[in-house]
Short mmCIF file of C-alpha atoms and ligand atoms in Angstrom, two decimals:
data_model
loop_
_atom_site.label_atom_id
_atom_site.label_comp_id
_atom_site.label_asym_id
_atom_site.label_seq_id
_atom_site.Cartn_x
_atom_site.Cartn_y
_atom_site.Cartn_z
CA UNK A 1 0.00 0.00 0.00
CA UNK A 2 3.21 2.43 0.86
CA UNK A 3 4.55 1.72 -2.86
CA UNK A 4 1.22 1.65 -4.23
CA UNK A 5 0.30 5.53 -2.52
CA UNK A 6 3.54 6.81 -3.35
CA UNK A 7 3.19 5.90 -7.15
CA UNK A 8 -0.11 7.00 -7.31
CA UNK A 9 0.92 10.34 -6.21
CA UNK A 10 3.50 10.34 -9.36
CA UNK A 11 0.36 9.67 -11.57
CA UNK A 12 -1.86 12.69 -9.68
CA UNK A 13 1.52 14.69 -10.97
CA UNK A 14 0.98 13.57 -14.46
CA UNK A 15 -3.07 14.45 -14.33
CA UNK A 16 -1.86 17.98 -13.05
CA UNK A 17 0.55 18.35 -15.89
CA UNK A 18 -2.33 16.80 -18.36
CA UNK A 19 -5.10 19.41 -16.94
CA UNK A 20 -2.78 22.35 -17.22
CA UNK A 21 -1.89 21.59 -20.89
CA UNK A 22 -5.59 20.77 -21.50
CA UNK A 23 -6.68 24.08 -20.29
CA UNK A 24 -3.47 26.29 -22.58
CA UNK A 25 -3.81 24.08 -25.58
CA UNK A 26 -7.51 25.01 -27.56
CA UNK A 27 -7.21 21.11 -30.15
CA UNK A 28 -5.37 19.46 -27.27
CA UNK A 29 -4.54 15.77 -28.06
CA UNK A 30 -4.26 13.72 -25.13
CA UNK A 31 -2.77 10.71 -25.94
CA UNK A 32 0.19 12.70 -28.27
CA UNK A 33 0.91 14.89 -25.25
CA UNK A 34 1.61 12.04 -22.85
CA UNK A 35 3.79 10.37 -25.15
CA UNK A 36 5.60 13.71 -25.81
CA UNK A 37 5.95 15.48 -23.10
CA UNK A 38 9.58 15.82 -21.20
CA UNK A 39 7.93 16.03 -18.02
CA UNK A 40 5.62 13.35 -18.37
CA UNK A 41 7.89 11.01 -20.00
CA UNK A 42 10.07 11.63 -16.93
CA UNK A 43 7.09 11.04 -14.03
CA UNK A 44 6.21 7.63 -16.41
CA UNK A 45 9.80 6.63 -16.58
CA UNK A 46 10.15 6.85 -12.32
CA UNK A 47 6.48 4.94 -12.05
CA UNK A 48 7.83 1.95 -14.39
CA UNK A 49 10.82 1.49 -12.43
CA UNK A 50 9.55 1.06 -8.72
CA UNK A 51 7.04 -1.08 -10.64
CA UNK A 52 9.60 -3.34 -12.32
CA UNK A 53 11.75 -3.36 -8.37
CA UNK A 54 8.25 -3.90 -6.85
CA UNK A 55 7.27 -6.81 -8.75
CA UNK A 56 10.54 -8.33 -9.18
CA UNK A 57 10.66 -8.44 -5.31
CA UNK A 58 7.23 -9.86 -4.34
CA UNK A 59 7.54 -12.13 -7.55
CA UNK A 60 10.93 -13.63 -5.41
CA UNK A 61 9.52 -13.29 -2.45
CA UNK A 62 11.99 -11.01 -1.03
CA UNK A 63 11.04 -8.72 1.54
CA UNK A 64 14.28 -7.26 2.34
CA UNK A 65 14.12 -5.85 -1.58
CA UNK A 66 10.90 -4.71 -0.41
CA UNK A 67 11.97 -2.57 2.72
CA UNK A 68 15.07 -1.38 0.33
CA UNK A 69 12.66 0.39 -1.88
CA UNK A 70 10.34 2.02 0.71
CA UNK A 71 13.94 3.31 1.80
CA UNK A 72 14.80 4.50 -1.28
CA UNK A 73 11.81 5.87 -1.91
CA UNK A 74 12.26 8.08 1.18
CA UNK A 75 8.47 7.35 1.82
CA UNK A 76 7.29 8.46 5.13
CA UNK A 77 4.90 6.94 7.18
CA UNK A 78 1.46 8.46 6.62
CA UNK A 79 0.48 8.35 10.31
CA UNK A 80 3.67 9.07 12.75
CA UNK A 81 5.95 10.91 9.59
CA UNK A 82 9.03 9.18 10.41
CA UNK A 83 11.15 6.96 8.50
CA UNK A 84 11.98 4.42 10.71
CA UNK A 85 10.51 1.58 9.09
CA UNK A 86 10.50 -1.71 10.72
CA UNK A 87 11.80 -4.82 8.59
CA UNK A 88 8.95 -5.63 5.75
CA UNK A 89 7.24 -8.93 7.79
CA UNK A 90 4.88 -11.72 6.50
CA UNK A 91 1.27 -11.43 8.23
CA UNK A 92 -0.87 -13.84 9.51
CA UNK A 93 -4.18 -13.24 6.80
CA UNK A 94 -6.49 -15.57 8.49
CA UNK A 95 -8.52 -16.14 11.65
CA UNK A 96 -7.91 -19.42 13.07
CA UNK A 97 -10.41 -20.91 15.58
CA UNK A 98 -11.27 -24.50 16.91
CA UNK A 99 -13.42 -26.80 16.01
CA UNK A 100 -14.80 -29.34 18.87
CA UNK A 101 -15.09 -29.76 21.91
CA UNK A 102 -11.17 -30.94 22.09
CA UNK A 103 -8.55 -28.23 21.66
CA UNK A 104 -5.36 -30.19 19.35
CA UNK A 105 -3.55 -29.05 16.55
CA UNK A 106 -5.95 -30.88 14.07
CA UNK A 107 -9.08 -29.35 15.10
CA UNK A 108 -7.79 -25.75 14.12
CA UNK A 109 -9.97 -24.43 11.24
CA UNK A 110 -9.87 -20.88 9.68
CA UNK A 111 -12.97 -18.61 8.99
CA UNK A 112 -13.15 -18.08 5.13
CA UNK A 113 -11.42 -14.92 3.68
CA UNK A 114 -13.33 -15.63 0.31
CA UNK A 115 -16.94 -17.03 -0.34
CA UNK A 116 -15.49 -18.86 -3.26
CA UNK A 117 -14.69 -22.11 -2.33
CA UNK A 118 -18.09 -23.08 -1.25
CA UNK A 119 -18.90 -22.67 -4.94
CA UNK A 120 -15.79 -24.77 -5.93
CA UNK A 121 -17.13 -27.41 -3.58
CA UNK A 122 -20.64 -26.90 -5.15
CA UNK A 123 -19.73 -27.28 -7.95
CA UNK A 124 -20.98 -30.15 -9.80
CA UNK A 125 -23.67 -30.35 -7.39
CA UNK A 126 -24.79 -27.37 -9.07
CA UNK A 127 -23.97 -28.33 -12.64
CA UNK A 128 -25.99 -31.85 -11.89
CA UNK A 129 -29.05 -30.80 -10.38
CA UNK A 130 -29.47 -27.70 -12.81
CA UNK A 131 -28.72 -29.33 -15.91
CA UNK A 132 -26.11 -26.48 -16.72
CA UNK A 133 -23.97 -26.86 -19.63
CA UNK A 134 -20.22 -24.53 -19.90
CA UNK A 135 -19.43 -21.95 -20.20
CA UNK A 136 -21.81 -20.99 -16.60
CA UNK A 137 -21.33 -19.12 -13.40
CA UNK A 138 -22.56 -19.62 -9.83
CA UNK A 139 -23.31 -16.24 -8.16
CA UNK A 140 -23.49 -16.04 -4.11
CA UNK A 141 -23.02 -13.43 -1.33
CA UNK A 142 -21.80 -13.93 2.56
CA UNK A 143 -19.60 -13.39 5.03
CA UNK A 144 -15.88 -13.19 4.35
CA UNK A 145 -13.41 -12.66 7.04
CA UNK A 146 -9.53 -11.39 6.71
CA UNK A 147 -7.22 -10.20 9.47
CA UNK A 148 -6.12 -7.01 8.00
CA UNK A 149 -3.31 -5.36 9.20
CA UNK A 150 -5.31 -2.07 10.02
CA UNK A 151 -9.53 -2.16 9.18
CA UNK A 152 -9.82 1.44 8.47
CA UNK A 153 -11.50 4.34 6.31
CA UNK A 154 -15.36 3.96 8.01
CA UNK A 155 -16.84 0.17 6.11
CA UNK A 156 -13.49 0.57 2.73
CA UNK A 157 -11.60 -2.34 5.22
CA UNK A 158 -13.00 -4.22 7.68
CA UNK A 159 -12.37 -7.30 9.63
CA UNK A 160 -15.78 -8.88 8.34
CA UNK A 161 -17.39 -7.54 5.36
CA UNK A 162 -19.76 -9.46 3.26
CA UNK A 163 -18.55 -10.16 -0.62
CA UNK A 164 -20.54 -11.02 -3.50
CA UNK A 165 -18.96 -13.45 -5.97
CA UNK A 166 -19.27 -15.22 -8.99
CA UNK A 167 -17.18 -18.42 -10.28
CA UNK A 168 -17.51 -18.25 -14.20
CA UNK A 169 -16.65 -21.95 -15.52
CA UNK A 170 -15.49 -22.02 -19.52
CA UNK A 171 -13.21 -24.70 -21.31
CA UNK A 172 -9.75 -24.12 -20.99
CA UNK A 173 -8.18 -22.32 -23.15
CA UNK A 174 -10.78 -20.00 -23.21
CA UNK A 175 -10.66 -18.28 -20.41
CA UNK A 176 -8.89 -15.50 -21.48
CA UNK A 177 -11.96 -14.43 -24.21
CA UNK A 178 -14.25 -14.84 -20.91
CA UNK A 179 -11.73 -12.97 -18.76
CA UNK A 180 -11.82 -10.14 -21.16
CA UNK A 181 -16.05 -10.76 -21.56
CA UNK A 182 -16.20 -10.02 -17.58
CA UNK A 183 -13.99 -7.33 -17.19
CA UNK A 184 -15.87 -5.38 -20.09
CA UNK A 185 -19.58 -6.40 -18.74
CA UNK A 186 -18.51 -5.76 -15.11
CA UNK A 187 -17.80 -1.80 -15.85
CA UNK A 188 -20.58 -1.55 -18.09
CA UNK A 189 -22.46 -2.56 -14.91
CA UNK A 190 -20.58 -0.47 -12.63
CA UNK A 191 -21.17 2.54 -15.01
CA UNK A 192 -25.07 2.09 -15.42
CA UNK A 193 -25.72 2.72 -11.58
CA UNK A 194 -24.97 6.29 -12.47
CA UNK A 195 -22.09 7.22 -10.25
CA UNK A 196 -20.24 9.14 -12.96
CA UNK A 197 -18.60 7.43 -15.78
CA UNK A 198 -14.83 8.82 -15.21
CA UNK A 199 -14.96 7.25 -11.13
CA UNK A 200 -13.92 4.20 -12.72
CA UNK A 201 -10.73 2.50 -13.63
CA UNK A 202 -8.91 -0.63 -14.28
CA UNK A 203 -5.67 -1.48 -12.64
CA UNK A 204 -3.84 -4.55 -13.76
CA UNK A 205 -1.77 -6.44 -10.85
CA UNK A 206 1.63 -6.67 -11.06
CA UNK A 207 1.81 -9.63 -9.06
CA UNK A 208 -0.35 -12.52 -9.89
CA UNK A 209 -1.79 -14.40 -6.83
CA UNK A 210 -0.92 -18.33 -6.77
CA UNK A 211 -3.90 -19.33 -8.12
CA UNK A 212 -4.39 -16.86 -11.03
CA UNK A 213 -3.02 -16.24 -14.47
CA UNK A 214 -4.47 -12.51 -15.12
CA UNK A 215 -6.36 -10.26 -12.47
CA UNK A 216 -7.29 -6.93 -12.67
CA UNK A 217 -9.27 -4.43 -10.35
CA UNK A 218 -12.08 -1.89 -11.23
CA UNK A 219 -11.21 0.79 -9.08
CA UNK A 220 -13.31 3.77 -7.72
CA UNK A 221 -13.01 7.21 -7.00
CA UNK A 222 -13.66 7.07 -3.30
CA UNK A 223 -13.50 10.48 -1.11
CA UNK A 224 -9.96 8.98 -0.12
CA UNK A 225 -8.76 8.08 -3.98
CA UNK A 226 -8.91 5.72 -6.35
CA UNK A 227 -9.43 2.15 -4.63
CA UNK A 228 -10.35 -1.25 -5.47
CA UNK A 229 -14.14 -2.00 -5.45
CA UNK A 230 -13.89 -5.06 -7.69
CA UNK A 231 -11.36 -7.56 -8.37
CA UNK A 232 -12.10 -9.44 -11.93
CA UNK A 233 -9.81 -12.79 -11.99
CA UNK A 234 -8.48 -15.87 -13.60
CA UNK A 235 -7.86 -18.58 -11.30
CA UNK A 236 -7.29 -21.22 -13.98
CA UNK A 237 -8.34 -24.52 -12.42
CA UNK A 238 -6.31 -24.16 -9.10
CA UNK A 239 -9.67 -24.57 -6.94
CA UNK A 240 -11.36 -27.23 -8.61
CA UNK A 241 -7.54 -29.55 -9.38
CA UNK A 242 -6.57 -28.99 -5.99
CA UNK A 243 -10.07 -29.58 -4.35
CA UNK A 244 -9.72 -32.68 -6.25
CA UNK A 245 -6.58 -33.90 -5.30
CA UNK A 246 -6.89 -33.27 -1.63
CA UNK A 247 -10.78 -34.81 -1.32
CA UNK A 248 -10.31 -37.53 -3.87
CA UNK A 249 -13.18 -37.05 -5.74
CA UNK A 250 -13.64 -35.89 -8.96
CA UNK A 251 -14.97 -32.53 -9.91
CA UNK A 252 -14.96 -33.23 -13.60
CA UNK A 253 -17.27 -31.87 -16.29
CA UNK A 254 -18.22 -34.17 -19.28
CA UNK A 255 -18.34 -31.86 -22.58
CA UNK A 256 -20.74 -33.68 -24.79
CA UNK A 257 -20.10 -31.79 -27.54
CA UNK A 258 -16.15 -32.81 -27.33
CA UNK A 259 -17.18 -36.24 -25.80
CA UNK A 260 -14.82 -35.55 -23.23
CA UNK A 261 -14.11 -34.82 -19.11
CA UNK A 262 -12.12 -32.17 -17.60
CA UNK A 263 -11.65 -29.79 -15.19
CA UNK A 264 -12.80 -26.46 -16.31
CA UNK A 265 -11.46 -22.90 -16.04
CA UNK A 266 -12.79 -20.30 -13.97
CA UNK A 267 -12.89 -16.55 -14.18
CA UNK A 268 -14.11 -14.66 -10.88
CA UNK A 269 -15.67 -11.57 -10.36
CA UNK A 270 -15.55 -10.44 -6.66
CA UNK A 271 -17.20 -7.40 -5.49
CA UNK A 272 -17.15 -6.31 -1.49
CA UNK A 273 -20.93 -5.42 -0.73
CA UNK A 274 -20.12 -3.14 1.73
CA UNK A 275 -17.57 -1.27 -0.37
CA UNK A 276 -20.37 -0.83 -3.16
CA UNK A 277 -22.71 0.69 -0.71
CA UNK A 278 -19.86 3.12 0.29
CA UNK A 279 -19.10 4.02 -3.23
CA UNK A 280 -23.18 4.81 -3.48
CA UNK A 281 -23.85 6.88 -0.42
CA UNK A 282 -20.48 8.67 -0.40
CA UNK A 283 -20.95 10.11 -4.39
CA UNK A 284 -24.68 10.52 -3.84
CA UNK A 285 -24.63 12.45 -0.75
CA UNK A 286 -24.85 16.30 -1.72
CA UNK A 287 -25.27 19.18 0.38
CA UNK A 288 -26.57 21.60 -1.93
CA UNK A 289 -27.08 25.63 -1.77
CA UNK A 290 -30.59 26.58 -3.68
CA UNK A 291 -31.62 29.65 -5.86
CA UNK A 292 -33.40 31.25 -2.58
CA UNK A 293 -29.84 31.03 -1.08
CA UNK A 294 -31.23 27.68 1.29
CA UNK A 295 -28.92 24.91 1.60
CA UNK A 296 -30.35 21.49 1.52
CA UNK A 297 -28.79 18.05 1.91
CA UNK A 298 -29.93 15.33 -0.91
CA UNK A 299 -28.82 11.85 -1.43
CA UNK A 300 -28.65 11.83 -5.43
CA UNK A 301 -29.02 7.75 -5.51
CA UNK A 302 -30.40 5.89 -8.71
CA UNK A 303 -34.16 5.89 -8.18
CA UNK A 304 -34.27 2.36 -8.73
CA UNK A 305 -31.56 1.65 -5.95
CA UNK A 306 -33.47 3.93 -3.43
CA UNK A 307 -34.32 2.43 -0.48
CA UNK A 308 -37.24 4.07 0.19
CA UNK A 309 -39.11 4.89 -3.20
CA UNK A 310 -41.67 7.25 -2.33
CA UNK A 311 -43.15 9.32 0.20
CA UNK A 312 -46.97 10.27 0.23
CA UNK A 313 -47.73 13.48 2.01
CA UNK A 314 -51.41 14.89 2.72
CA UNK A 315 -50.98 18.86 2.64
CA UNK A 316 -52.44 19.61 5.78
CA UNK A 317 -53.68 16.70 8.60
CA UNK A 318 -57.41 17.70 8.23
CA UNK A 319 -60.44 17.60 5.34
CA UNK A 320 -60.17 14.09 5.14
CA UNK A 321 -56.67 14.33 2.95
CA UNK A 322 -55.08 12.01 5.43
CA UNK A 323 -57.80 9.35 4.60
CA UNK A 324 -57.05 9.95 0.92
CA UNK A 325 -53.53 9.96 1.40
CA UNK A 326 -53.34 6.57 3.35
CA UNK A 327 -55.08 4.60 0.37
CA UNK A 328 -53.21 5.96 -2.29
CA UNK A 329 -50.14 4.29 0.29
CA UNK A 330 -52.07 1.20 0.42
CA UNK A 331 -52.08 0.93 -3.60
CA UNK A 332 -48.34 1.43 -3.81
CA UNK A 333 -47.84 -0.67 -0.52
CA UNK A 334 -47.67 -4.14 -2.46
CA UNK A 335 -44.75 -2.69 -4.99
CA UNK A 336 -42.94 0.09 -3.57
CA UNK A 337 -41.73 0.96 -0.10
CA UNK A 338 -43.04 3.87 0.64
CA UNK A 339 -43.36 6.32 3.71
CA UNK A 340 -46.55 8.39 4.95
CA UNK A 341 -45.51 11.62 6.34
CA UNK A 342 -47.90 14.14 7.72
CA UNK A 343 -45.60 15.94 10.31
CA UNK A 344 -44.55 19.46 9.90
CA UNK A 345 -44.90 21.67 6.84
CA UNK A 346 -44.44 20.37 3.40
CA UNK A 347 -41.30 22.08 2.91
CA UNK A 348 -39.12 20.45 6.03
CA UNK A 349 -40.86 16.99 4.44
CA UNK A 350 -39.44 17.34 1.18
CA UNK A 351 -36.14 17.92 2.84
CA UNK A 352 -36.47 14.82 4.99
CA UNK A 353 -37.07 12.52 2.24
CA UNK A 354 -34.57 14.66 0.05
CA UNK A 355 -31.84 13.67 2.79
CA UNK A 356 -32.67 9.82 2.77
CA UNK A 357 -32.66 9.94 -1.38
CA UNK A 358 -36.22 9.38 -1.39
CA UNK A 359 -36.75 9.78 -5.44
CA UNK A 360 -40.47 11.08 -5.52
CA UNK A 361 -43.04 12.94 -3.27
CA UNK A 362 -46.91 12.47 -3.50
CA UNK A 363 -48.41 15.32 -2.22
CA UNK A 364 -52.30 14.83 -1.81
CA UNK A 365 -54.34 18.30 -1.73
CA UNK A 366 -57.69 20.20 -1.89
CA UNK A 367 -57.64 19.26 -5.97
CA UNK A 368 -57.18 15.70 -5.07
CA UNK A 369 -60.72 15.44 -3.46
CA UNK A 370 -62.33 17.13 -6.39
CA UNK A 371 -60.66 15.46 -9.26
CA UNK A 372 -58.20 12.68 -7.71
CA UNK A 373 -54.87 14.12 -9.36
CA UNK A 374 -52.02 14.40 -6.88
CA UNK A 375 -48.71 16.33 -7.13
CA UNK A 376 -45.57 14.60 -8.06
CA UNK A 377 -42.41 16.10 -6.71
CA UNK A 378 -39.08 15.01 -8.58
CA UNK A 379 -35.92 14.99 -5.76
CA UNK A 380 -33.00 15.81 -7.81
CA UNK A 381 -34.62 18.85 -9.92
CA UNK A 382 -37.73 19.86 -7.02
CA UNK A 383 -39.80 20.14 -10.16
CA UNK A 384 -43.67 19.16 -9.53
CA UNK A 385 -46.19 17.97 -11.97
CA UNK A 386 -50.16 17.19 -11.54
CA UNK A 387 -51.17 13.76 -12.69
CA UNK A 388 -54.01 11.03 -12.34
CA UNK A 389 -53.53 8.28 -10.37
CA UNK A 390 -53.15 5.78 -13.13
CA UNK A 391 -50.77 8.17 -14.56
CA UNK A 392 -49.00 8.37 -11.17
CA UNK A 393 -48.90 4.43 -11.90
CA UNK A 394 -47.17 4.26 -14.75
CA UNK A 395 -44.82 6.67 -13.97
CA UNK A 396 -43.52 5.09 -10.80
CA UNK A 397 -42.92 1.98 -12.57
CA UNK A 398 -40.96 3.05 -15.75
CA UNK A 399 -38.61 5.06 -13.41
CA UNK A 400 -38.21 2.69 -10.52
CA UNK A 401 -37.80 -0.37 -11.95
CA UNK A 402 -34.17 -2.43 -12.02
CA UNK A 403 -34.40 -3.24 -15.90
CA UNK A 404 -33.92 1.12 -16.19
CA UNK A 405 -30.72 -0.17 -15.28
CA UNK A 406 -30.03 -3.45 -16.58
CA UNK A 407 -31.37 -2.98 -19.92
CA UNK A 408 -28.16 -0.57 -20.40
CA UNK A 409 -25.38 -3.40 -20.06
P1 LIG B 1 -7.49 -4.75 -1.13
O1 LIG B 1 -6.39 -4.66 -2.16
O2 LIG B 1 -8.32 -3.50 -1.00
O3 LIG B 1 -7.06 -5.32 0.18
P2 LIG B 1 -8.06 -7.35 -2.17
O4 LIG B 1 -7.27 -7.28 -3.44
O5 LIG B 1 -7.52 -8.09 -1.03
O6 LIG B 1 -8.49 -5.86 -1.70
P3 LIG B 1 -9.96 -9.27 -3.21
O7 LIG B 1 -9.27 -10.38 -2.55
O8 LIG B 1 -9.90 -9.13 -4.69
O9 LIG B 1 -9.52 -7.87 -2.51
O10 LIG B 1 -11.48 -9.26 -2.72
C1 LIG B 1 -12.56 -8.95 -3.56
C2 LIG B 1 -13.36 -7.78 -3.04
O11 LIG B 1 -13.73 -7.94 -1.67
C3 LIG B 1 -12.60 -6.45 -3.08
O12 LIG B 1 -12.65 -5.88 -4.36
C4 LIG B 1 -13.33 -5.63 -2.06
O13 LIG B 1 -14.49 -5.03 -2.63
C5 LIG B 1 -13.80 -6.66 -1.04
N1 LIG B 1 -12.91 -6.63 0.14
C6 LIG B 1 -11.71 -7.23 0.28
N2 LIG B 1 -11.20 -7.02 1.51
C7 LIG B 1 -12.12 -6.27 2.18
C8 LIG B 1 -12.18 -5.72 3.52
N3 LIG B 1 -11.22 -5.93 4.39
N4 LIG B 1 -13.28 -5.00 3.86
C9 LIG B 1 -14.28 -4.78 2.97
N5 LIG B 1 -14.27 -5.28 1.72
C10 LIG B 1 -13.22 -6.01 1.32
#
């Protein structure tokens, strides 16, 4: 993470030198100037190199190498600013407990810092009993748990988090079209929940794990940087071979088509739950100053990732609006989860639901009685419109359901 922050902080020099040309230069041509210029050529040249040490030295394994960069480097440490770095050490990753009521050495187990291997396990379980022919994936979320070193920036790192994961099984020798497949249909997903296309970025690992032959991350522009919110990888097929060898059964699939077993290939996609939800609230949360020189606070989320997806407000608590508004909540009840609200003034209630990203406001009034239109109240641009209640209907649906998103990938 110390070699990691202090190239990153090279390539925030580059932006700046990218920006500044951008703004002098009227036909500016990005990709010519950072081939070109002396500067950046320079800040490129310095990132390659600790690079090539860095991966050179966790490719042998060899720590010391490790420390002697960070010393070269002259990088301080974020939190105490000295330099007086400790030999680079090997951590214990995983939380061992006991299993039994017997405390020995061969009852020690070790809570799972993936969710993938129950799928591994699963795996022709699944394949049997659904009929499922390659290439497939199995698709799960729970509980991982890793002993990090330091669990820090609010739910980024914790010491339990909950992952979501999918094991992608192809024939070898394919893996590498599905690789690129996943990587290209995971951003398209990331992109299509509307947090702002240029948050996201790929970052290729210079350091293959054990059990992969090509990873990459899709990184996010958190409050605190660019950090990984996915990992996209190809784990060949370590997991299934080596469940194999070690249970002695055989997690084989028969290819009819080829007339043939094997052990397929697997590409992963592994997202942290909590890290997407961090990614959401942090870039939707907006405190914004309005034309009448009020400030409000609005949580800008996707309307069809809203938690709560509409409110339904009677103007005033008396003339039988109330009784109005309440069925109108029972209609949208069954599909939506919605919140009645007939507390203070309509204003302060559009803020409240404003602050918890509420997407629309249904304000029942004096009209309503008469002719049964409400008002519809639009979060992000306060705008209001009059419709009918099948209107209202048909509305609601086309903007809150999931396929507004999924139809884009
Ligand atoms: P990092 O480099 O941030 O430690 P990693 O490379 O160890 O992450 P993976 O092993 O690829 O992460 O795990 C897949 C996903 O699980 C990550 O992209 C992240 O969203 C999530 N994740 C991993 N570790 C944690 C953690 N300690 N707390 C919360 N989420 C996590």
């Amino acid at each position: 993470m110390l070699i990691e922050d202090h190239v990153a902080k090279i390539e925030a020099k580059i932006s700046k030198e990218v920006e500044k040309a951008a703004k002098r230069f009227a036909d500016f041509d990005e990709k010519m100037f950072r081939s070109t210029n002396a500067r950046v050529l320079e800040y490129q040249q310095k990132i390659d190199d600790i690079n090539n040490r860095f991966k050179q030295a966790l490719e042998a394994g060899d720590l010391a190498a490790v420390k002697q960069l960070i010393l070269d480097l002259e990088i301080v440490c974020p939190v105490s600013g000295t330099r007086n770095w400790t030999d680079v050490r090997q951590f214990n990753l995983m939380f061992a407990t006991q299993l039994g009521s017997v405390t020995d050495e061969s009852s020690t187990i070790y809570l799972r810092p993936e969710t993938a291997q129950g799928i591994f396990v699963n795996f022709l379980n699944v394949q049997k009993s659904g009929r499922m022919k390659i290439p497939f994936g199995i698709a799960q979320t729970g509980k991982a748990f890793r002993n990090e070193i330091v669990a820090r920036q609010f739910i980024f790192r914790m010491r339990e988090f909950e992952q979501m994961e999918m094991q992608y099984f192809v024939k070898p020798g394919t893996e590498m079209e599905w690789y690129e497949f996943w990587k290209e249909k995971r951003m398209k997903w990331h992109r299509s929940l509307g947090l702002g296309e240029s948050n996201y970025r790929f970052h290729d690992h210079l350091k293959l794990a054990h059990y992969a032959n090509a990873a990459c991350d899709i990184e996010f522009q958190f409050p605190f940087g660019f950090k990984e919110l996915e990992g996209i990888h190809s784990r060949t097929d370590f997991d299934l071979s080596n469940h194999e060898k070690y249970s002695g059964r055989k997690l084989q699939y028969f290819d009819t088509e080829e007339n043939r077993s094997y052990v397929p290939y697997v590409v992963e996609t592994s997202i942290g739950l909590d890290r997407l939800f961090l990614a959401i609230l942090s870039t939707a949360y907006n405190e914004e100053t309005l034309e009448d020189g009020s400030t409000r606070t609005v949580l800008r989320i996707h309307p069809a990732l809203a938690p709560v997806k509409c409110a339904v407000l009677p103007l005033v608590k008396k003339d039988g609006l109330p009784e109005v508004a309440r069925k109108i909540m029972d209609e949208l009840m069954p599909d939506y989860l919605c919140q009645y609200d007939e507390k203070d003034a309509i204003g302060k209630r559009y803020r409240r639901q404003d602050a918890i990203g509420t997407p629309f406001c249904i304000t029942i009034d004096h009209q309503t009685l008469q002719d049964e239109t409400v008002t519809l109240r639009y979060r992000d641009s306060m705008q209001q419109e009059r419709l009918s209640s099948t209107q209202l209907k048909e509305k609601l649906s086309s903007q809150l359901s999931l396929s507004h998103l999924l139809t884009k990938l």
